[in-house]
PDB file of C-alpha atoms in Angstrom:
ATOM      1  CA  UNK A 720    -101.994  70.501 -66.634  1.00 62.00           C
ATOM      2  CA  UNK A 721    -101.344  71.335 -70.851  1.00 81.00           C
ATOM      3  CA  UNK A 722     -98.703  70.215 -72.461  1.00 82.00           C
ATOM      4  CA  UNK A 723     -97.907  73.197 -73.423  1.00 78.00           C
ATOM      5  CA  UNK A 724     -97.359  74.236 -68.754  1.00 81.00           C
ATOM      6  CA  UNK A 725     -95.669  71.349 -69.082  1.00 81.00           C
ATOM      7  CA  UNK A 726     -93.336  71.648 -71.374  1.00 83.00           C
ATOM      8  CA  UNK A 727     -92.559  75.835 -69.686  1.00 81.00           C
ATOM      9  CA  UNK A 728     -92.006  73.853 -66.791  1.00 85.00           C
ATOM     10  CA  UNK A 729     -89.692  71.184 -67.553  1.00 83.00           C
ATOM     11  CA  UNK A 730     -88.056  73.935 -69.604  1.00 81.00           C
ATOM     12  CA  UNK A 731     -87.918  76.225 -66.651  1.00 82.00           C
ATOM     13  CA  UNK A 732     -86.628  73.497 -63.974  1.00 80.00           C
ATOM     14  CA  UNK A 733     -83.516  72.220 -66.115  1.00 84.00           C
ATOM     15  CA  UNK A 734     -82.484  75.941 -66.987  1.00 81.00           C
ATOM     16  CA  UNK A 735     -82.080  76.021 -62.548  1.00 80.00           C
ATOM     17  CA  UNK A 736     -80.368  72.927 -62.626  1.00 82.00           C
ATOM     18  CA  UNK A 737     -77.728  74.257 -65.549  1.00 80.00           C
ATOM     19  CA  UNK A 738     -77.490  77.445 -63.043  1.00 77.00           C
ATOM     20  CA  UNK A 739     -77.136  75.537 -59.933  1.00 76.00           C
ATOM     21  CA  UNK A 740     -74.370  73.517 -61.335  1.00 80.00           C
ATOM     22  CA  UNK A 741     -72.440  76.903 -63.536  1.00 73.00           C
ATOM     23  CA  UNK A 742     -72.087  77.813 -59.744  1.00 73.00           C
ATOM     24  CA  UNK A 743     -71.257  74.318 -57.932  1.00 77.00           C
ATOM     25  CA  UNK A 744     -69.025  73.479 -60.810  1.00 79.00           C
ATOM     26  CA  UNK A 745     -67.032  77.449 -60.041  1.00 81.00           C
ATOM     27  CA  UNK A 746     -68.170  78.602 -56.500  1.00 83.00           C
ATOM     28  CA  UNK A 747     -63.623  78.674 -56.128  1.00 86.00           C
ATOM     29  CA  UNK A 748     -63.793  80.549 -58.998  1.00 87.00           C
ATOM     30  CA  UNK A 749     -66.411  82.985 -58.141  1.00 84.00           C
ATOM     31  CA  UNK A 750     -65.134  83.906 -54.779  1.00 86.00           C
ATOM     32  CA  UNK A 751     -61.518  84.278 -55.865  1.00 86.00           C
ATOM     33  CA  UNK A 752     -62.367  86.399 -58.655  1.00 89.00           C
ATOM     34  CA  UNK A 753     -65.347  88.269 -58.122  1.00 85.00           C
ATOM     35  CA  UNK A 754     -64.935  88.710 -54.386  1.00 87.00           C
ATOM     36  CA  UNK A 755     -60.795  89.231 -54.412  1.00 85.00           C
ATOM     37  CA  UNK A 756     -59.390  90.254 -57.242  1.00 89.00           C
ATOM     38  CA  UNK A 757     -61.877  92.347 -58.934  1.00 90.00           C
ATOM     39  CA  UNK A 758     -62.433  93.639 -55.705  1.00 88.00           C
ATOM     40  CA  UNK A 759     -66.131  93.544 -54.848  1.00 88.00           C
ATOM     41  CA  UNK A 760     -65.569  92.758 -51.352  1.00 90.00           C
ATOM     42  CA  UNK A 761     -63.323  95.836 -51.191  1.00 93.00           C
ATOM     43  CA  UNK A 762     -66.256  98.242 -52.894  1.00 93.00           C
ATOM     44  CA  UNK A 763     -68.837  96.569 -50.544  1.00 93.00           C
ATOM     45  CA  UNK A 764     -67.515  97.339 -47.503  1.00 94.00           C
ATOM     46  CA  UNK A 765     -66.758 100.744 -49.260  1.00 96.00           C
ATOM     47  CA  UNK A 766     -70.260 101.519 -49.932  1.00 96.00           C
ATOM     48  CA  UNK A 767     -71.630 100.234 -46.518  1.00 95.00           C
ATOM     49  CA  UNK A 768     -68.793 102.437 -44.734  1.00 93.00           C
ATOM     50  CA  UNK A 769     -70.424 105.746 -46.274  1.00 94.00           C
ATOM     51  CA  UNK A 770     -74.407 104.785 -46.565  1.00 94.00           C
ATOM     52  CA  UNK A 771     -76.700 104.564 -43.494  1.00 90.00           C
ATOM     53  CA  UNK A 772     -78.071 101.818 -44.917  1.00 91.00           C
ATOM     54  CA  UNK A 773     -76.801  99.426 -41.813  1.00 92.00           C
ATOM     55  CA  UNK A 774     -78.065 100.203 -38.146  1.00 92.00           C
ATOM     56  CA  UNK A 775     -77.445  98.588 -34.879  1.00 93.00           C
ATOM     57  CA  UNK A 776     -80.157  96.173 -34.056  1.00 93.00           C
ATOM     58  CA  UNK A 777     -80.922  95.563 -37.469  1.00 93.00           C
ATOM     59  CA  UNK A 778     -81.423  91.776 -38.823  1.00 94.00           C
ATOM     60  CA  UNK A 779     -80.142  91.025 -42.235  1.00 94.00           C
ATOM     61  CA  UNK A 780     -80.974  88.256 -44.913  1.00 95.00           C
ATOM     62  CA  UNK A 781     -78.711  87.455 -47.000  1.00 95.00           C
ATOM     63  CA  UNK A 782     -81.251  85.490 -49.854  1.00 94.00           C
ATOM     64  CA  UNK A 783     -79.205  83.624 -52.470  1.00 91.00           C
ATOM     65  CA  UNK A 784     -76.118  85.072 -50.373  1.00 92.00           C
ATOM     66  CA  UNK A 785     -73.386  82.776 -52.564  1.00 91.00           C
ATOM     67  CA  UNK A 786     -70.450  82.498 -50.704  1.00 92.00           C
ATOM     68  CA  UNK A 787     -72.182  85.378 -48.644  1.00 94.00           C
ATOM     69  CA  UNK A 788     -69.793  88.642 -49.319  1.00 94.00           C
ATOM     70  CA  UNK A 789     -72.635  90.877 -48.526  1.00 95.00           C
ATOM     71  CA  UNK A 790     -73.399  89.018 -45.029  1.00 94.00           C
ATOM     72  CA  UNK A 791     -69.637  89.204 -44.334  1.00 94.00           C
ATOM     73  CA  UNK A 792     -69.114  92.710 -44.524  1.00 95.00           C
ATOM     74  CA  UNK A 793     -71.744  93.541 -42.831  1.00 95.00           C
ATOM     75  CA  UNK A 794     -70.693  91.385 -39.815  1.00 93.00           C
ATOM     76  CA  UNK A 795     -67.275  92.812 -40.023  1.00 93.00           C
ATOM     77  CA  UNK A 796     -68.669  96.028 -39.419  1.00 94.00           C
ATOM     78  CA  UNK A 797     -71.032  95.379 -36.928  1.00 93.00           C
ATOM     79  CA  UNK A 798     -68.236  93.968 -34.652  1.00 92.00           C
ATOM     80  CA  UNK A 799     -66.423  97.576 -35.586  1.00 94.00           C
ATOM     81  CA  UNK A 800     -69.010  99.303 -34.557  1.00 93.00           C
ATOM     82  CA  UNK A 801     -70.110  97.827 -31.429  1.00 93.00           C
ATOM     83  CA  UNK A 802     -73.763  96.506 -33.177  1.00 92.00           C
ATOM     84  CA  UNK A 803     -74.150  93.838 -30.538  1.00 86.00           C
ATOM     85  CA  UNK A 804     -77.434  92.805 -31.562  1.00 90.00           C
ATOM     86  CA  UNK A 805     -77.737  92.493 -34.687  1.00 91.00           C
ATOM     87  CA  UNK A 806     -78.653  89.069 -36.526  1.00 91.00           C
ATOM     88  CA  UNK A 807     -77.439  88.125 -39.805  1.00 91.00           C
ATOM     89  CA  UNK A 808     -79.333  85.298 -41.785  1.00 92.00           C
ATOM     90  CA  UNK A 809     -77.700  83.691 -45.119  1.00 92.00           C
ATOM     91  CA  UNK A 810     -78.871  80.966 -47.435  1.00 90.00           C
ATOM     92  CA  UNK A 811     -77.923  79.576 -50.932  1.00 89.00           C
ATOM     93  CA  UNK A 812     -79.185  76.767 -52.835  1.00 84.00           C
ATOM     94  CA  UNK A 813     -75.368  75.897 -53.841  1.00 87.00           C
ATOM     95  CA  UNK A 814     -74.167  73.235 -51.869  1.00 89.00           C
ATOM     96  CA  UNK A 815     -70.223  74.514 -52.765  1.00 89.00           C
ATOM     97  CA  UNK A 816     -71.280  78.045 -52.595  1.00 89.00           C
ATOM     98  CA  UNK A 817     -72.230  77.345 -49.147  1.00 91.00           C
ATOM     99  CA  UNK A 818     -69.212  75.536 -47.753  1.00 91.00           C
ATOM    100  CA  UNK A 819     -66.970  78.352 -48.739  1.00 91.00           C
ATOM    101  CA  UNK A 820     -69.231  80.525 -46.941  1.00 92.00           C
ATOM    102  CA  UNK A 821     -69.042  77.746 -43.910  1.00 91.00           C
ATOM    103  CA  UNK A 822     -65.422  78.181 -43.646  1.00 91.00           C
ATOM    104  CA  UNK A 823     -65.541  81.240 -43.492  1.00 90.00           C
ATOM    105  CA  UNK A 824     -67.827  81.134 -40.206  1.00 89.00           C
ATOM    106  CA  UNK A 825     -65.784  78.794 -38.445  1.00 89.00           C
ATOM    107  CA  UNK A 826     -62.909  80.646 -39.000  1.00 90.00           C
ATOM    108  CA  UNK A 827     -64.271  83.786 -37.424  1.00 86.00           C
ATOM    109  CA  UNK A 828     -65.663  81.416 -34.246  1.00 83.00           C
ATOM    110  CA  UNK A 829     -69.259  82.100 -35.512  1.00 77.00           C
ATOM    111  CA  UNK A 830     -71.823  79.581 -35.675  1.00 71.00           C
ATOM    112  CA  UNK A 831     -74.238  77.949 -38.412  1.00 67.00           C
ATOM    113  CA  UNK A 832     -77.448  77.111 -37.435  1.00 59.00           C
ATOM    114  CA  UNK A 833     -79.713  74.361 -39.368  1.00 46.00           C
ATOM    115  CA  UNK A 834     -77.966  75.863 -42.804  1.00 45.00           C
ATOM    116  CA  UNK A 835     -78.836  79.229 -41.500  1.00 45.00           C
ATOM    117  CA  UNK A 836     -75.339  80.735 -40.956  1.00 45.00           C
ATOM    118  CA  UNK A 837     -76.393  83.207 -37.956  1.00 41.00           C
ATOM    119  CA  UNK A 838     -74.233  85.360 -35.412  1.00 39.00           C
ATOM    120  CA  UNK A 839     -75.568  87.746 -32.931  1.00 39.00           C
ATOM    121  CA  UNK A 840     -72.730  90.061 -32.286  1.00 39.00           C
TER     122      UNK A 840
END
């Protein structure tokens, strides 16, 4: 590997670590402010209620889910619409974000498998 390439790789790794640290330190703030206070969750719910993007028997992958607001909204809609064979899979690199999601999973009586939050409704 050339010296330039090594420097670029090191810089990318440092950037990733800074982003991960930022979201690790501010996971609760992110959830309280953006999702709850600013209403991002309500906006997503309104969007999915008005669209035809979510249908019965879908498998949903929420990649980089953060506190998993998309998964939470779609899970709620699946229950309301009796989409009994819908599956949800979510992952994030930030453990603190996932901890917030895991608390929500417990409150719903859903299950978590191998670091994936999943539930067949």
